[in-house]
PDB file of C-alpha atoms and ligand atoms in Angstrom:
ATOM      1  CA  MET Z 133       0.000   0.000   0.000  1.00 84.00           C
ATOM      2  CA  ALA Z 134       1.216   3.460  -0.849  1.00 93.00           C
ATOM      3  CA  PHE Z 135       0.275   7.053  -1.434  1.00 96.00           C
ATOM      4  CA  LEU Z 136      -0.329   7.301  -5.182  1.00 96.00           C
ATOM      5  CA  ASP Z 137      -0.856  10.477  -7.196  1.00 93.00           C
ATOM      6  CA  LEU Z 138      -2.964   8.731  -9.843  1.00 95.00           C
ATOM      7  CA  LEU Z 139      -5.554  11.481 -10.308  1.00 96.00           C
ATOM      8  CA  ALA Z 140      -3.145  14.262 -11.228  1.00 92.00           C
ATOM      9  CA  LYS Z 141      -4.739  14.759 -14.652  1.00 96.00           C
ATOM     10  CA  LEU Z 142      -8.158  15.705 -13.281  1.00 95.00           C
ATOM     11  CA  PRO Z 143      -8.906  19.408 -13.802  1.00 93.00           C
ATOM     12  CA  LYS Z 144      -8.994  21.575 -10.691  1.00 89.00           C
ATOM     13  CA  SER Z 145     -12.515  22.207  -9.390  1.00 85.00           C
ATOM     14  CA  ARG Z 146     -13.708  25.803  -9.104  1.00 85.00           C
ATOM     15  CA  ARG Z 147     -14.873  26.534  -5.560  1.00 92.00           C
ATOM     16  CA  ASN Z 148     -16.241  29.661  -3.929  1.00 92.00           C
ATOM     17  CA  ILE Z 149     -15.520  28.718  -0.330  1.00 95.00           C
ATOM     18  CA  THR Z 150     -17.087  31.852   1.155  1.00 93.00           C
ATOM     19  CA  ALA Z 151     -20.335  31.396  -0.759  1.00 92.00           C
ATOM     20  CA  ARG Z 152     -20.554  27.748   0.318  1.00 93.00           C
ATOM     21  CA  ALA Z 153     -19.821  28.542   3.978  1.00 94.00           C
ATOM     22  CA  THR Z 154     -22.386  31.351   3.976  1.00 94.00           C
ATOM     23  CA  ALA Z 155     -25.117  29.224   2.387  1.00 94.00           C
ATOM     24  CA  LYS Z 156     -24.569  26.171   4.575  1.00 94.00           C
ATOM     25  CA  THR Z 157     -27.351  25.336   7.065  1.00 96.00           C
ATOM     26  CA  PRO Z 158     -28.164  22.039   8.811  1.00 96.00           C
ATOM     27  CA  GLU Z 159     -31.212  21.689   6.537  1.00 96.00           C
ATOM     28  CA  LEU Z 160     -29.139  22.188   3.383  1.00 96.00           C
ATOM     29  CA  VAL Z 161     -26.531  19.666   4.578  1.00 96.00           C
ATOM     30  CA  ALA Z 162     -29.263  17.126   5.365  1.00 96.00           C
ATOM     31  CA  ARG Z 163     -30.626  17.577   1.853  1.00 96.00           C
ATOM     32  CA  SER Z 164     -27.187  17.121   0.275  1.00 97.00           C
ATOM     33  CA  MET Z 165     -26.643  13.960   2.275  1.00 97.00           C
ATOM     34  CA  GLN Z 166     -29.623  12.377   0.559  1.00 98.00           C
ATOM     35  CA  PHE Z 167     -27.434  12.198  -2.593  1.00 98.00           C
ATOM     36  CA  GLY Z 168     -30.408  13.006  -4.782  1.00 98.00           C
ATOM     37  CA  PHE Z 169     -31.082  15.634  -7.455  1.00 98.00           C
ATOM     38  CA  ASP Z 170     -30.023  18.531  -5.201  1.00 97.00           C
ATOM     39  CA  TYR Z 171     -26.582  17.075  -4.493  1.00 97.00           C
ATOM     40  CA  PHE Z 172     -25.715  16.267  -8.102  1.00 98.00           C
ATOM     41  CA  ASP Z 173     -27.678  18.657 -10.271  1.00 97.00           C
ATOM     42  CA  GLY Z 174     -29.114  21.290  -7.958  1.00 96.00           C
ATOM     43  CA  SER Z 175     -27.366  24.518  -6.963  1.00 93.00           C
ATOM     44  CA  ARG Z 176     -23.627  24.589  -6.147  1.00 93.00           C
ATOM     45  CA  ASP Z 177     -24.597  25.254  -2.516  1.00 91.00           C
ATOM     46  CA  HIS Z 178     -25.931  21.686  -2.315  1.00 93.00           C
ATOM     47  CA  GLY Z 179     -23.037  19.866  -4.005  1.00 93.00           C
ATOM     48  CA  TYR Z 180     -21.744  19.610  -7.561  1.00 94.00           C
ATOM     49  CA  GLY Z 181     -24.028  22.226  -9.114  1.00 93.00           C
ATOM     50  CA  GLY Z 182     -24.373  19.974 -12.201  1.00 94.00           C
ATOM     51  CA  TYR Z 183     -22.616  16.589 -12.383  1.00 96.00           C
ATOM     52  CA  ARG Z 184     -22.235  16.057 -16.126  1.00 97.00           C
ATOM     53  CA  TYR Z 185     -19.969  13.896 -18.245  1.00 97.00           C
ATOM     54  CA  ASP Z 186     -17.192  16.019 -19.773  1.00 97.00           C
ATOM     55  CA  GLY Z 187     -14.472  13.464 -20.482  1.00 97.00           C
ATOM     56  CA  ARG Z 188     -12.270  14.479 -17.543  1.00 97.00           C
ATOM     57  CA  TRP Z 189     -11.903  10.855 -16.423  1.00 98.00           C
ATOM     58  CA  VAL Z 190     -10.553   9.651 -19.783  1.00 98.00           C
ATOM     59  CA  PRO Z 191      -6.840  10.359 -19.077  1.00 98.00           C
ATOM     60  CA  VAL Z 192      -7.252   9.253 -15.458  1.00 98.00           C
ATOM     61  CA  ALA Z 193      -8.784   5.948 -16.546  1.00 98.00           C
ATOM     62  CA  ALA Z 194      -5.818   5.416 -18.882  1.00 98.00           C
ATOM     63  CA  ASP Z 195      -3.412   6.087 -15.991  1.00 98.00           C
ATOM     64  CA  ILE Z 196      -5.278   3.652 -13.714  1.00 98.00           C
ATOM     65  CA  VAL Z 197      -5.231   0.932 -16.386  1.00 98.00           C
ATOM     66  CA  ALA Z 198      -1.505   1.495 -17.005  1.00 98.00           C
ATOM     67  CA  HIS Z 199      -0.494   1.703 -13.339  1.00 97.00           C
ATOM     68  CA  TYR Z 200      -2.292  -1.475 -12.308  1.00 98.00           C
ATOM     69  CA  GLY Z 201      -1.556  -3.285 -15.600  1.00 98.00           C
ATOM     70  CA  LEU Z 202      -5.242  -4.053 -16.139  1.00 98.00           C
ATOM     71  CA  LYS Z 203      -6.089  -6.497 -18.924  1.00 98.00           C
ATOM     72  CA  PRO Z 204      -9.253  -7.441 -20.860  1.00 98.00           C
ATOM     73  CA  GLY Z 205     -11.280  -9.981 -18.881  1.00 98.00           C
ATOM     74  CA  GLN Z 206     -10.187  -8.635 -15.503  1.00 98.00           C
ATOM     75  CA  ARG Z 207     -12.824  -7.204 -13.159  1.00 98.00           C
ATOM     76  CA  VAL Z 208     -12.836  -3.725 -11.620  1.00 98.00           C
ATOM     77  CA  LEU Z 209     -15.300  -2.279  -9.094  1.00 98.00           C
ATOM     78  CA  ASP Z 210     -15.864   1.488  -8.736  1.00 98.00           C
ATOM     79  CA  VAL Z 211     -17.459   2.128  -5.328  1.00 98.00           C
ATOM     80  CA  GLY Z 212     -19.272   5.489  -5.231  1.00 98.00           C
ATOM     81  CA  CYS Z 213     -19.531   5.424  -9.028  1.00 98.00           C
ATOM     82  CA  ALA Z 214     -22.279   8.095  -9.144  1.00 98.00           C
ATOM     83  CA  LYS Z 215     -23.418   8.342 -12.791  1.00 98.00           C
ATOM     84  CA  GLY Z 216     -20.807   5.840 -13.983  1.00 98.00           C
ATOM     85  CA  PHE Z 217     -18.372   8.250 -15.645  1.00 98.00           C
ATOM     86  CA  LEU Z 218     -15.264   6.343 -14.537  1.00 98.00           C
ATOM     87  CA  VAL Z 219     -16.952   2.998 -15.217  1.00 98.00           C
ATOM     88  CA  LYS Z 220     -17.517   4.103 -18.810  1.00 98.00           C
ATOM     89  CA  ASP Z 221     -14.016   5.516 -19.260  1.00 98.00           C
ATOM     90  CA  LEU Z 222     -12.245   2.486 -17.756  1.00 98.00           C
ATOM     91  CA  MET Z 223     -14.046   0.326 -20.310  1.00 98.00           C
ATOM     92  CA  GLY Z 224     -12.968   2.784 -22.996  1.00 98.00           C
ATOM     93  CA  ALA Z 225      -9.349   2.718 -21.806  1.00 98.00           C
ATOM     94  CA  CYS Z 226      -9.244  -1.077 -21.783  1.00 98.00           C
ATOM     95  CA  PRO Z 227     -11.847  -2.695 -24.047  1.00 98.00           C
ATOM     96  CA  GLY Z 228     -12.864  -6.045 -22.583  1.00 98.00           C
ATOM     97  CA  LEU Z 229     -12.293  -4.944 -18.993  1.00 98.00           C
ATOM     98  CA  GLU Z 230     -15.299  -5.960 -16.875  1.00 98.00           C
ATOM     99  CA  VAL Z 231     -16.214  -2.855 -14.868  1.00 98.00           C
ATOM    100  CA  VAL Z 232     -18.960  -2.721 -12.246  1.00 98.00           C
ATOM    101  CA  GLY Z 233     -20.113   0.350 -10.288  1.00 98.00           C
ATOM    102  CA  LEU Z 234     -21.824   0.657  -6.930  1.00 98.00           C
ATOM    103  CA  ASP Z 235     -23.474   3.698  -5.400  1.00 98.00           C
ATOM    104  CA  ILE Z 236     -26.012   4.467  -2.709  1.00 98.00           C
ATOM    105  CA  SER Z 237     -27.753   7.105  -4.841  1.00 98.00           C
ATOM    106  CA  HIS Z 238     -30.844   5.951  -6.673  1.00 98.00           C
ATOM    107  CA  TYR Z 239     -30.885   9.311  -8.460  1.00 98.00           C
ATOM    108  CA  ALA Z 240     -27.308   9.009  -9.789  1.00 98.00           C
ATOM    109  CA  LEU Z 241     -27.808   5.435 -10.940  1.00 98.00           C
ATOM    110  CA  THR Z 242     -30.952   6.347 -12.861  1.00 97.00           C
ATOM    111  CA  GLN Z 243     -29.068   9.215 -14.556  1.00 97.00           C
ATOM    112  CA  ALA Z 244     -26.084   7.031 -15.500  1.00 97.00           C
ATOM    113  CA  GLU Z 245     -24.199   7.133 -18.767  1.00 95.00           C
ATOM    114  CA  ALA Z 246     -25.705   4.733 -21.328  1.00 96.00           C
ATOM    115  CA  GLU Z 247     -22.442   2.740 -21.566  1.00 96.00           C
ATOM    116  CA  ALA Z 248     -22.523   2.070 -17.813  1.00 97.00           C
ATOM    117  CA  ARG Z 249     -26.157   1.007 -17.515  1.00 94.00           C
ATOM    118  CA  GLY Z 250     -26.649  -2.617 -16.543  1.00 96.00           C
ATOM    119  CA  ARG Z 251     -23.277  -2.544 -14.780  1.00 98.00           C
ATOM    120  CA  LEU Z 252     -24.299  -0.440 -11.780  1.00 98.00           C
ATOM    121  CA  VAL Z 253     -25.770  -1.658  -8.525  1.00 98.00           C
ATOM    122  CA  ARG Z 254     -27.189   0.159  -5.549  1.00 98.00           C
ATOM    123  CA  GLY Z 255     -25.567  -0.459  -2.186  1.00 98.00           C
ATOM    124  CA  SER Z 256     -23.341   0.924   0.518  1.00 98.00           C
ATOM    125  CA  CYS Z 257     -19.568   0.916   0.620  1.00 98.00           C
ATOM    126  CA  ASP Z 258     -19.545  -0.706   4.068  1.00 98.00           C
ATOM    127  CA  ALA Z 259     -21.569  -3.764   2.991  1.00 98.00           C
ATOM    128  CA  LEU Z 260     -20.544  -4.614  -0.571  1.00 98.00           C
ATOM    129  CA  PRO Z 261     -22.903  -7.135  -2.186  1.00 98.00           C
ATOM    130  CA  PHE Z 262     -20.086  -9.078  -3.863  1.00 98.00           C
ATOM    131  CA  ALA Z 263     -18.236 -12.315  -3.182  1.00 98.00           C
ATOM    132  CA  ASP Z 264     -14.805 -12.429  -1.564  1.00 98.00           C
ATOM    133  CA  ALA Z 265     -11.902 -11.832  -3.981  1.00 98.00           C
ATOM    134  CA  SER Z 266     -14.213 -11.174  -6.929  1.00 98.00           C
ATOM    135  CA  PHE Z 267     -12.422  -8.109  -8.375  1.00 98.00           C
ATOM    136  CA  ASP Z 268      -8.873  -7.445  -9.605  1.00 98.00           C
ATOM    137  CA  LEU Z 269      -9.064  -3.790  -8.527  1.00 98.00           C
ATOM    138  CA  VAL Z 270     -11.501  -1.918  -6.268  1.00 98.00           C
ATOM    139  CA  ILE Z 271     -11.657   1.884  -6.596  1.00 98.00           C
ATOM    140  CA  GLY Z 272     -13.421   4.275  -4.204  1.00 98.00           C
ATOM    141  CA  LEU Z 273     -13.001   8.005  -4.868  1.00 98.00           C
ATOM    142  CA  ASP Z 274     -14.462  10.462  -2.357  1.00 98.00           C
ATOM    143  CA  VAL Z 275     -16.947   7.949  -1.003  1.00 98.00           C
ATOM    144  CA  ILE Z 276     -15.967   6.228   2.260  1.00 98.00           C
ATOM    145  CA  HIS Z 277     -15.571   9.549   4.083  1.00 97.00           C
ATOM    146  CA  ASN Z 278     -19.362   9.847   3.967  1.00 98.00           C
ATOM    147  CA  LEU Z 279     -19.441   7.356   6.845  1.00 98.00           C
ATOM    148  CA  ASP Z 280     -18.237   7.843  10.415  1.00 98.00           C
ATOM    149  CA  ARG Z 281     -14.866   6.459  11.522  1.00 98.00           C
ATOM    150  CA  ALA Z 282     -16.271   3.000  12.310  1.00 98.00           C
ATOM    151  CA  GLY Z 283     -18.023   2.958   8.922  1.00 98.00           C
ATOM    152  CA  VAL Z 284     -14.807   3.976   7.185  1.00 98.00           C
ATOM    153  CA  ILE Z 285     -13.033   1.019   8.792  1.00 98.00           C
ATOM    154  CA  ARG Z 286     -15.855  -1.356   7.789  1.00 98.00           C
ATOM    155  CA  SER Z 287     -15.598  -0.002   4.227  1.00 98.00           C
ATOM    156  CA  LEU Z 288     -11.823  -0.454   4.018  1.00 98.00           C
ATOM    157  CA  LYS Z 289     -12.239  -4.059   5.187  1.00 98.00           C
ATOM    158  CA  GLU Z 290     -14.920  -4.559   2.535  1.00 98.00           C
ATOM    159  CA  PHE Z 291     -12.602  -3.227  -0.181  1.00 98.00           C
ATOM    160  CA  ASP Z 292      -9.922  -5.712   0.867  1.00 98.00           C
ATOM    161  CA  ARG Z 293     -12.453  -8.539   1.137  1.00 98.00           C
ATOM    162  CA  VAL Z 294     -13.848  -8.211  -2.399  1.00 98.00           C
ATOM    163  CA  SER Z 295     -10.491  -7.431  -4.047  1.00 98.00           C
ATOM    164  CA  ARG Z 296      -8.103 -10.210  -4.988  1.00 98.00           C
ATOM    165  CA  GLY Z 297      -5.603  -7.503  -5.944  1.00 94.00           C
ATOM    166  CA  PRO Z 298      -5.161  -3.862  -4.985  1.00 96.00           C
ATOM    167  CA  SER Z 299      -7.613  -1.141  -4.022  1.00 98.00           C
ATOM    168  CA  PHE Z 300      -7.311   2.593  -4.638  1.00 98.00           C
ATOM    169  CA  ILE Z 301      -9.161   5.254  -2.653  1.00 98.00           C
ATOM    170  CA  ARG Z 302      -9.308   9.025  -2.387  1.00 98.00           C
ATOM    171  CA  VAL Z 303     -10.297  10.632   0.918  1.00 98.00           C
ATOM    172  CA  ASP Z 304     -10.471  14.126   2.433  1.00 97.00           C
ATOM    173  CA  SER Z 305      -7.388  15.416   4.178  1.00 97.00           C
ATOM    174  CA  TYR Z 306      -5.406  18.597   4.938  1.00 97.00           C
ATOM    175  CA  HIS Z 307      -1.859  19.417   5.935  1.00 96.00           C
ATOM    176  CA  SER Z 308      -2.302  22.491   8.128  1.00 96.00           C
ATOM    177  CA  GLU Z 309      -4.829  24.218  10.368  1.00 96.00           C
ATOM    178  CA  GLU Z 310      -5.470  26.711   7.527  1.00 95.00           C
ATOM    179  CA  GLU Z 311      -6.225  23.918   5.049  1.00 96.00           C
ATOM    180  CA  ARG Z 312      -8.430  22.243   7.641  1.00 96.00           C
ATOM    181  CA  ALA Z 313     -10.436  25.454   8.153  1.00 95.00           C
ATOM    182  CA  VAL Z 314     -11.009  25.763   4.389  1.00 95.00           C
ATOM    183  CA  PHE Z 315     -12.099  22.130   4.255  1.00 95.00           C
ATOM    184  CA  VAL Z 316     -14.546  22.564   7.134  1.00 95.00           C
ATOM    185  CA  ASP Z 317     -16.078  25.606   5.413  1.00 94.00           C
ATOM    186  CA  TRP Z 318     -16.477  23.653   2.179  1.00 94.00           C
ATOM    187  CA  VAL Z 319     -17.527  20.203   3.362  1.00 94.00           C
ATOM    188  CA  LEU Z 320     -21.144  19.087   3.066  1.00 96.00           C
ATOM    189  CA  THR Z 321     -21.360  15.318   3.339  1.00 96.00           C
ATOM    190  CA  ALA Z 322     -18.054  13.948   4.657  1.00 96.00           C
ATOM    191  CA  ARG Z 323     -18.424  12.687   8.216  1.00 97.00           C
ATOM    192  CA  PHE Z 324     -14.844  11.522   8.665  1.00 98.00           C
ATOM    193  CA  HIS Z 325     -11.777  13.505   7.597  1.00 98.00           C
ATOM    194  CA  ASP Z 326      -8.349  13.854   9.129  1.00 98.00           C
ATOM    195  CA  TYR Z 327      -4.698  14.767   8.719  1.00 98.00           C
ATOM    196  CA  PRO Z 328      -2.665  12.144   6.812  1.00 97.00           C
ATOM    197  CA  ALA Z 329      -1.404  10.664  10.092  1.00 97.00           C
ATOM    198  CA  GLY Z 330      -4.993  10.176  11.279  1.00 98.00           C
ATOM    199  CA  TRP Z 331      -5.914   8.431   8.052  1.00 98.00           C
ATOM    200  CA  GLU Z 332      -2.814   6.253   8.223  1.00 97.00           C
ATOM    201  CA  ALA Z 333      -3.884   5.177  11.723  1.00 98.00           C
ATOM    202  CA  VAL Z 334      -7.300   4.252  10.300  1.00 98.00           C
ATOM    203  CA  PHE Z 335      -5.669   2.310   7.453  1.00 98.00           C
ATOM    204  CA  ALA Z 336      -3.533   0.416   9.978  1.00 97.00           C
ATOM    205  CA  GLU Z 337      -6.524  -0.299  12.225  1.00 98.00           C
ATOM    206  CA  ALA Z 338      -8.487  -1.676   9.252  1.00 98.00           C
ATOM    207  CA  GLY Z 339      -5.462  -3.623   7.983  1.00 98.00           C
ATOM    208  CA  PHE Z 340      -6.078  -1.853   4.634  1.00 98.00           C
ATOM    209  CA  ARG Z 341      -3.905  -3.252   1.826  1.00 96.00           C
ATOM    210  CA  GLY Z 342      -4.757  -0.619  -0.781  1.00 97.00           C
ATOM    211  CA  ASP Z 343      -3.337   2.624  -2.158  1.00 98.00           C
ATOM    212  CA  TRP Z 344      -4.669   6.115  -1.532  1.00 98.00           C
ATOM    213  CA  THR Z 345      -4.581   9.753  -2.503  1.00 97.00           C
ATOM    214  CA  TRP Z 346      -5.989  12.852  -0.825  1.00 97.00           C
ATOM    215  CA  THR Z 347      -8.660  15.384  -1.710  1.00 95.00           C
ATOM    216  CA  ILE Z 348      -7.229  18.659  -0.411  1.00 94.00           C
ATOM    217  CA  ILE Z 349      -9.497  21.691  -0.736  1.00 93.00           C
ATOM    218  CA  ALA Z 350      -7.480  24.768  -1.669  1.00 83.00           C
ATOM    219  CA  ALA Z 351      -8.587  28.271  -0.670  1.00 77.00           C
TER     220      ALA Z 351
HETATM  221  C1  SAM H 446     -18.221  13.054  -3.959  1.00 93.67           C
HETATM  222  S1  SAM H 446     -19.197  11.898  -4.864  1.00 93.67           S
HETATM  223  C2  SAM H 446     -17.909  11.033  -5.764  1.00 93.67           C
HETATM  224  C3  SAM H 446     -18.400  10.421  -7.040  1.00 93.67           C
HETATM  225  C4  SAM H 446     -17.288   9.824  -7.910  1.00 93.67           C
HETATM  226  N1  SAM H 446     -16.578   8.768  -7.238  1.00 93.67           N
HETATM  227  C5  SAM H 446     -16.333  10.917  -8.326  1.00 93.67           C
HETATM  228  O1  SAM H 446     -15.202  10.934  -7.835  1.00 93.67           O
HETATM  229  O2  SAM H 446     -16.734  11.770  -9.139  1.00 93.67           O
HETATM  230  C6  SAM H 446     -19.654  10.723  -3.604  1.00 93.67           C
HETATM  231  C7  SAM H 446     -20.457   9.558  -4.140  1.00 93.67           C
HETATM  232  O3  SAM H 446     -20.583   8.590  -3.099  1.00 93.67           O
HETATM  233  C8  SAM H 446     -21.937   8.132  -3.067  1.00 93.67           C
HETATM  234  N2  SAM H 446     -22.161   7.613  -1.714  1.00 93.67           N
HETATM  235  C9  SAM H 446     -22.401   8.303  -0.572  1.00 93.67           C
HETATM  236  N3  SAM H 446     -22.488   7.472   0.477  1.00 93.67           N
HETATM  237  C10 SAM H 446     -22.299   6.220  -0.018  1.00 93.67           C
HETATM  238  C11 SAM H 446     -22.269   4.921   0.570  1.00 93.67           C
HETATM  239  N4  SAM H 446     -22.463   4.743   1.881  1.00 93.67           N
HETATM  240  N5  SAM H 446     -22.022   3.875  -0.223  1.00 93.67           N
HETATM  241  C12 SAM H 446     -21.841   4.030  -1.564  1.00 93.67           C
HETATM  242  N6  SAM H 446     -21.886   5.232  -2.178  1.00 93.67           N
HETATM  243  C13 SAM H 446     -22.092   6.318  -1.412  1.00 93.67           C
HETATM  244  C14 SAM H 446     -22.741   9.344  -3.465  1.00 93.67           C
HETATM  245  O4  SAM H 446     -24.029   8.999  -3.915  1.00 93.67           O
HETATM  246  C15 SAM H 446     -21.862   9.931  -4.556  1.00 93.67           C
HETATM  247  O5  SAM H 446     -22.143   9.360  -5.800  1.00 93.67           O
END
């Protein structure tokens, strides 16, 4: 397991931290945490402000395929797949790769990319409805932090259980009190976040065998 900067080719998100912090109320957060229309396609205050396919995952999918040496016939699971953008682009990067997505959001799954439909299942990252060792790679980007610390540990164990190879996750972190303050202003749904050392303690406690990278919110 290692820190891995595999998502470097994703474009930087535009964020108005002050506007988000000003708009945030407990009611708005509760609505976002339903992971429905508001979170994906409602106003930016509630989440993405429009979660649409724009091809940004294409180079990332190619990097994932190259790094893990994925081959046609192998099986990959994308946990927290949302509308299946990465599922679609992994299949494009490696024709013949068997890619499956899982997400808790009924809304996102019903809005999925045509190429991903039939490959997506509804469920939670801490109780994956798959057999032991049934995937060659399990990916989970910005998903497990939506659970509390105990749920994060359950999820990491689930990733290791269903993967017969590596896993790769991205989770929320920060390197300074200033970065933490920006994160706290921005965050809507993440229930567990920590400094890298805190995450590494969680990884050790879960016995996590996978790789990881951080989401760091810049001011
Ligand atoms: C920040 S989005 C990330 C989506 C995608 N992985 C990406 O990077 O663009 C978080 C996703 O996790 C899903 N999610 C939230 N809680 C979940 C859970 N307990 N199990 C599975 N998916 C969950 C949400 O519906 C949403 O699609």
